[in-house]
Structure formats: structure tokens, C-alpha cells
Coordinates of C-alpha atoms in Angstrom, one line a residue:
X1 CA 5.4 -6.0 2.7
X2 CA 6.2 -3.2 4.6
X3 CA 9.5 -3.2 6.6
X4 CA 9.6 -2.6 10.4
X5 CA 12.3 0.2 11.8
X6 CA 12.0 -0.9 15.3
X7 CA 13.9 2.3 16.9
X8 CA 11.0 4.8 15.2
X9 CA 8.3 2.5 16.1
X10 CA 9.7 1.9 19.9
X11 CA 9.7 5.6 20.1
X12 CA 5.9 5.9 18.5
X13 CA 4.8 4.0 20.5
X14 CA 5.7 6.1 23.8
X15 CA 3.7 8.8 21.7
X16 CA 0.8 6.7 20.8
X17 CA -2.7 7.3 23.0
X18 CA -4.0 4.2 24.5
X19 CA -6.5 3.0 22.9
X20 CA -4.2 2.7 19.9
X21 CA -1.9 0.6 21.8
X22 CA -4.5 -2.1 23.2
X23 CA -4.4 -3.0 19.5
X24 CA -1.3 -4.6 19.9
X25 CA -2.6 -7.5 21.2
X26 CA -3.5 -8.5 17.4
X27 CA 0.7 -9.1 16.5
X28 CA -0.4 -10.7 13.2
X29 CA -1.9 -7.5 12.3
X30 CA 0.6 -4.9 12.8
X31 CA 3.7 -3.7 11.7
X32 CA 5.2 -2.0 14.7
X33 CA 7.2 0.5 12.9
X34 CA 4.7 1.5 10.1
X35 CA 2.1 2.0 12.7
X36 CA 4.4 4.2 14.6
X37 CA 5.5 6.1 11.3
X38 CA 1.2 6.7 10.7
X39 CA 0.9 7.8 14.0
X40 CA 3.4 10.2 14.0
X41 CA 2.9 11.5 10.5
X42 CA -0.7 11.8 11.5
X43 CA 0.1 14.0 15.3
X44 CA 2.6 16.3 13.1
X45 CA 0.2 16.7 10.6
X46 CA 2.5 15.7 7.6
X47 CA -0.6 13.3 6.4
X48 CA -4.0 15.4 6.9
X49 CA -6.7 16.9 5.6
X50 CA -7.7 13.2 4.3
X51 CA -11.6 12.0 3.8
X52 CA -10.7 8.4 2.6
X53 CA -7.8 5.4 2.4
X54 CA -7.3 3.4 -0.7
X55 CA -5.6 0.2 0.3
X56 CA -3.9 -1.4 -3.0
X57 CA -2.3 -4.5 -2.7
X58 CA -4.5 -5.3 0.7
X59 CA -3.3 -8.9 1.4
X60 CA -4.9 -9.8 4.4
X61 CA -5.8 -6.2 5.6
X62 CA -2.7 -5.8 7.6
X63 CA -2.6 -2.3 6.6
X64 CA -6.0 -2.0 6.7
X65 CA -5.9 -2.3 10.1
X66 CA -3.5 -0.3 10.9
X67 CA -4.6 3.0 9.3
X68 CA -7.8 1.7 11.0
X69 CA -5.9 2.5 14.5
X70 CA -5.0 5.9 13.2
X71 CA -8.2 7.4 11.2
X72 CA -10.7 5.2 13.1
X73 CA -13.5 7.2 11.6
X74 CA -12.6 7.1 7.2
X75 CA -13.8 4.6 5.2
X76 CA -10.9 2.0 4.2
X77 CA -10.8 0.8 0.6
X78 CA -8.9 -2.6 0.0
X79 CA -8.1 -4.2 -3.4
X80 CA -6.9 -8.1 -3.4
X81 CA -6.9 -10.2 -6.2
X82 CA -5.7 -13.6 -4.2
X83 CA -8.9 -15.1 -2.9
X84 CA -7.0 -16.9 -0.3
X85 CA -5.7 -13.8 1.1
X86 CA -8.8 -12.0 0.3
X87 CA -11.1 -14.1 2.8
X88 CA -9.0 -13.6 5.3
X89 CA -9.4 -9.9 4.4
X90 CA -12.8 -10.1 4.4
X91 CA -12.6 -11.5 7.9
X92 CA -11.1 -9.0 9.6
X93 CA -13.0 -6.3 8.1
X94 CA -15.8 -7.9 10.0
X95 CA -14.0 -9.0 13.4
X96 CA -12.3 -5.2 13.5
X97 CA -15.2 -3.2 12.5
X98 CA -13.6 -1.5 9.8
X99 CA -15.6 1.0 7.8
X100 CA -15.2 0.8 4.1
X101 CA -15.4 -2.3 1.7
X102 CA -13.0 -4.9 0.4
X103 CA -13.1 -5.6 -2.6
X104 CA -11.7 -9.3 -4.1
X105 CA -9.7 -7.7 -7.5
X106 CA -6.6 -6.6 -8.8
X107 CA -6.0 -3.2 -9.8
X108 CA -3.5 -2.2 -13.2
X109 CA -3.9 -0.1 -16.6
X110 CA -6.9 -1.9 -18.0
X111 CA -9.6 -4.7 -18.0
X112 CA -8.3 -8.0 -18.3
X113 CA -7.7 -11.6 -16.5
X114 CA -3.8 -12.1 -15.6
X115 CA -2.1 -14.8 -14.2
X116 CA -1.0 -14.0 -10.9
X117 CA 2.1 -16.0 -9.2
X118 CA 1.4 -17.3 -5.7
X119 CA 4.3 -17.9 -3.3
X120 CA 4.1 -19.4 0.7
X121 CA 4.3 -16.5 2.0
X122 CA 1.8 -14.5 0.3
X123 CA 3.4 -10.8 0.6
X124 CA 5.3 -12.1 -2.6
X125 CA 2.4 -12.5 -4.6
X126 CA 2.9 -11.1 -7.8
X127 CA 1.6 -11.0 -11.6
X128 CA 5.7 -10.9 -12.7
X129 CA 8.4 -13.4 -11.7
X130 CA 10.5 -12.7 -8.8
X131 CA 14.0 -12.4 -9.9
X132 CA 15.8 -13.8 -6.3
X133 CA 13.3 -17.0 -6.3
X134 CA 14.9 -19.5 -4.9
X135 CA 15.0 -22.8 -6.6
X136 CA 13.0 -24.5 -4.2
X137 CA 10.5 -21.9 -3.8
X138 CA 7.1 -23.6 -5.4
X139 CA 4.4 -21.4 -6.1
X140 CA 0.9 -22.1 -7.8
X141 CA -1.2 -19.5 -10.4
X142 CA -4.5 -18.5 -10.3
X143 CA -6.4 -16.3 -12.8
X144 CA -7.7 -13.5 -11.4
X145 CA -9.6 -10.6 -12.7
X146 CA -7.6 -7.0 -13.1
X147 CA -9.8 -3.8 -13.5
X148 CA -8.7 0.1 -13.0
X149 CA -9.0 2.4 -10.5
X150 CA -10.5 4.9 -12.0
X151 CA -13.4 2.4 -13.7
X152 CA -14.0 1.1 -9.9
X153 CA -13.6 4.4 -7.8
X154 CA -17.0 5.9 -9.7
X155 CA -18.9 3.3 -8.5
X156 CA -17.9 3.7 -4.3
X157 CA -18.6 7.4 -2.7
X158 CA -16.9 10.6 -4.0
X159 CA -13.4 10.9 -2.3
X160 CA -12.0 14.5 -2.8
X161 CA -8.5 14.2 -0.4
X162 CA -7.9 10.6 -0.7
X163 CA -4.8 8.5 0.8
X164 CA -3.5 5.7 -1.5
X165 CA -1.2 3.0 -0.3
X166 CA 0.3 0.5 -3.2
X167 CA 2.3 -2.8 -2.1
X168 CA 1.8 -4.1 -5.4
X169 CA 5.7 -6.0 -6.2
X170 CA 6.7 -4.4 -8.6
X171 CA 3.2 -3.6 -11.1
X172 CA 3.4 -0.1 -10.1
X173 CA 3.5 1.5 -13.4
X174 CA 0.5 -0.3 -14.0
X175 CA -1.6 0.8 -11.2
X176 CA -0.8 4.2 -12.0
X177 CA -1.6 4.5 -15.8
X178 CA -5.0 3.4 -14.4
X179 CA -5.8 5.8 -12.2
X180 CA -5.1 9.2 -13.7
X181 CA -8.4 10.7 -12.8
X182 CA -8.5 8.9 -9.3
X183 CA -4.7 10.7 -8.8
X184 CA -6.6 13.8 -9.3
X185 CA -8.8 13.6 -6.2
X186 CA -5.5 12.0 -4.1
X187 CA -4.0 13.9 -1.6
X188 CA -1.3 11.2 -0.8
X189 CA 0.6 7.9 -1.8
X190 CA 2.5 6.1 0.3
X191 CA 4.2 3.3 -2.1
X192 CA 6.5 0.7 -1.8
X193 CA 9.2 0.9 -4.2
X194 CA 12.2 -0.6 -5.2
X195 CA 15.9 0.4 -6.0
X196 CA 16.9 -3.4 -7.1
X197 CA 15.4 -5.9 -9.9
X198 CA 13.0 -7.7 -7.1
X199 CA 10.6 -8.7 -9.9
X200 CA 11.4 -9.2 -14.1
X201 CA 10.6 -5.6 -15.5
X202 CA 9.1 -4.8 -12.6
X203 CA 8.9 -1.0 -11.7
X204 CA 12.4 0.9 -10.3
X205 CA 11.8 3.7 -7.6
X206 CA 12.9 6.4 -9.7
X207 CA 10.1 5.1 -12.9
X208 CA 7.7 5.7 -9.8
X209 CA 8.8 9.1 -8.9
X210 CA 8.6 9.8 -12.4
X211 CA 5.3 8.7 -13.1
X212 CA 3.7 10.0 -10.2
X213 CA 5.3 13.3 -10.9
X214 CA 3.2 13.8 -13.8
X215 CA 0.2 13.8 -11.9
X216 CA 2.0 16.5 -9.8
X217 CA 3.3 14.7 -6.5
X218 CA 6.3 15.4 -5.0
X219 CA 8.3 13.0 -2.6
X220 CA 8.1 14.6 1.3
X221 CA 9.1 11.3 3.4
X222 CA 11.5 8.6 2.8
X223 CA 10.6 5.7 5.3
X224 CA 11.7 2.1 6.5
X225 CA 14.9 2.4 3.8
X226 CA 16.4 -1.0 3.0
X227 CA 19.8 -1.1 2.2
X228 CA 22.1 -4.8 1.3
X229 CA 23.5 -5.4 4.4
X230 CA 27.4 -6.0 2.1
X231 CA 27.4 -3.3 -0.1
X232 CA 25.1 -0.7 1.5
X233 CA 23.2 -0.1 -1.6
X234 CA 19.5 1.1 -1.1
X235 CA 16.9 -1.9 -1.9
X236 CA 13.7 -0.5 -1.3
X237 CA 11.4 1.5 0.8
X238 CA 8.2 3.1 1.7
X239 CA 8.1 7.0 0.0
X240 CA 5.1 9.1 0.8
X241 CA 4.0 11.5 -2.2
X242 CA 1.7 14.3 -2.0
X243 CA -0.4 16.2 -4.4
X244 CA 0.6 19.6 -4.9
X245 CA -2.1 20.7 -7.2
X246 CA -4.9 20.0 -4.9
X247 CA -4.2 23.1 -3.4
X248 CA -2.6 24.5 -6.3
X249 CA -4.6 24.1 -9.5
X250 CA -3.2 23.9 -12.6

């Protein structure tokens, strides 16, 4: 989930037109820092030029709804594999009027049904094991169906400057390898990652770097860092990427 940095998002929303702000009224839905940080990033053009948002890793459209706020007008993408968070999803699609299509799947490097872990507070959902689980922590498992993005983008409308989010704990890697033709029409990521061993192998910051270097994005923004409040040691945060070949073919 993404993390709140209250004094950015305070100040955001002094900035932030009004209609924006009467969305506040839905709490559940909105992260008051990363809707600040979109704002912002939007006014100061450091995100533009976009015809589409990919939402991977939708949970119960919370971001959804915020880059909703921001680009009322593009089409929102959303990829959930837990059909418990998924009809919620679906919901609020409907009761925000949000154009664009959910979709009730997970997204990774190739067809196939995994086993997908599911904890109380379903932000923690994940297809590895969560190395700080708490002994009494229960989770349940339900099979759910993976495909790629690439085999699932052909079938919606052509994006040619699209924005991808991925909040996907730690099964980067495998979103990635599956959407090397999708990467090529993406103008953005903005990814969660990880500087500690959250999940068992589950993807480090700088293997996401790496890998999204080879399609040819570059790290711009660093937001909504996490350090251990002992040792001071980074533990994850949101990066935004963008793709320097779209205006410079190689």
C-alpha cells in the first residue's frame, strides 16, 4: 500500500482545485499524501503527455480513484486477482463513475493459476510469503488465474503514452518480464518497491531499477521513502520511472 507523507500532502492540498478536494469526503478511498504527490506531479508537468492509467495490483480501487481525481477524463485500467477485493473494486468503479474497466486477474510473466496468500488486511496479499508474518497472522489461499500484460493489453484500446502503477508485494520481476511490448508504449511507472526482504525472494528495489532499465526508464522521483525508525535504513517506497525512448527512439 502506498505510504502517506502527511507534510507534502497538507501542502497539496492548499494547491489542489476544489472540486478535487470535495473528494475527500470518501477517507476510505484516499491516500492524502499520494493524492497530493499526483496532483502536484500533474500541475508541474513531471507526469504528462499521458492517454491512459494501468492500475496493477488494484485492490479495491483506492488508486483508482485517486488518479481518477487527477485525470478525470483517461480511461483507468485495474488488475485484481482477489475476488473479495475485486467486488469491492468493481463497486466503486460504478458508484465513482470511473472510465475504464476492471478486470478480476493477476498480472506476471506467463499464463498460469497460482496460489495467492490472503491476509486481514488485504494490502498484504501476495502470491510469496511475507517474511515479518507474525505468528498469529492467519491467512487463507485462493487459486486465482495469472495472465500477462502484454496478452491482455491487445485486447482493450491502443494506449500509446500509458501510466503504469504496480503495488504488487514483491512479484515485480514478474509483471515486468510480461509486459515487454506493453513497456514500449509506457510513458511512466510509478512502483512500489522495496529495500528489505518484505516477501521470500520477492523483488529488491535496485532488481526493479534494473529491470525496468532495460526497457529504457530512468528513475526521476523518489516518493513517500520509508526508513526503520532504529537504524534509519531505507524500507521501501514509491519511485516513478519514465520512458526515455518514447521520445527518443532507439
Amino acid at each position: 500500500m502506498f505510504l502517506d507523507n502527511l507534510l507534502p500532502g497538507y501542502m497539496g492540498m492548499l494547491a489542489a482545485p476544489s472540486k478535487l478536494l470535495k473528494r475527500f469526503c470518501h477517507k476510505e478511498m484516499v491516500s492524502f499524501g499520494l493524492l497530493a504527490n499526483l496532483h502536484v506531479m500533474k500541475r508541474r508537468q513531471i507526469i504528462s503527455g499521458i492517454d491512459s492509467i494501468w492500475d496493477i495490483g488494484a485492490n479495491q480501487g483506492q488508486f483508482a480513484f485517486m488518479a481518477h481525481c487527477v485525470w478525470p477524463q483517461l480511461p483507468i485500467y485495474s488488475f485484481e486477482p482477489d475476488p473479495d477485493s475485486f467486488s469491492q473494486l468493481k463497486r466503486n468503479f460504478t458508484k465513482y463513475a470511473i472510465p475504464g474497466q476492471p478486470h478480476n486477474i493477476a498480472l506476471g510473466a506467463e499464463q498460469a493459476s497460482l496460489e495467492l496468500r490472503r491476509y486481514a488486511n488485504p494490502v498484504n496479499n501476495s502470491f510469496l510469503n511475507r517474511q515479518e508474518q507474525n505468528e498469529n497472522e492467519s491467512y487463507d489461499k485462493v487459486i486465482v488465474e495469472c495472465s500477462t500484460l502484454d496478452n491482455l493489453h491487445t485486447a482493450l484500446p491502443i494506449t500509446k503514452a500509458a501510466f503504469l502503477k504496480l503495488d504488487v508485494q514483491g512479484f515485480e520481476l514478474a509483471v515486468i518480464k510480461g509486459s515487454a511490448e506493453f513497456l514500449r508504449h509506457c510513458r511512466y511507472v510509478l512502483a512500489e518497491v522495496s529495500f528489505s526482504s518484505s516477501y521470500t525472494n520477492g523483488a529488491h528495489a535496485d532488481e526493479v531499477m534494473l529491470a525496468l532499465r532495460e526497457h529504457g526508464f530512468e528513475c526521476i522521483q523518489m516518493l513517500d521513502l520509508l526508513r526503520d525508525k532504529q537504524t534509519g535504513h531505507m524500507l521501501e517506497a514509491d519511485m516513478l520511472f519514465v520512458n526515455k525512448r518514447l521520445d527518443n527512439p532507439q
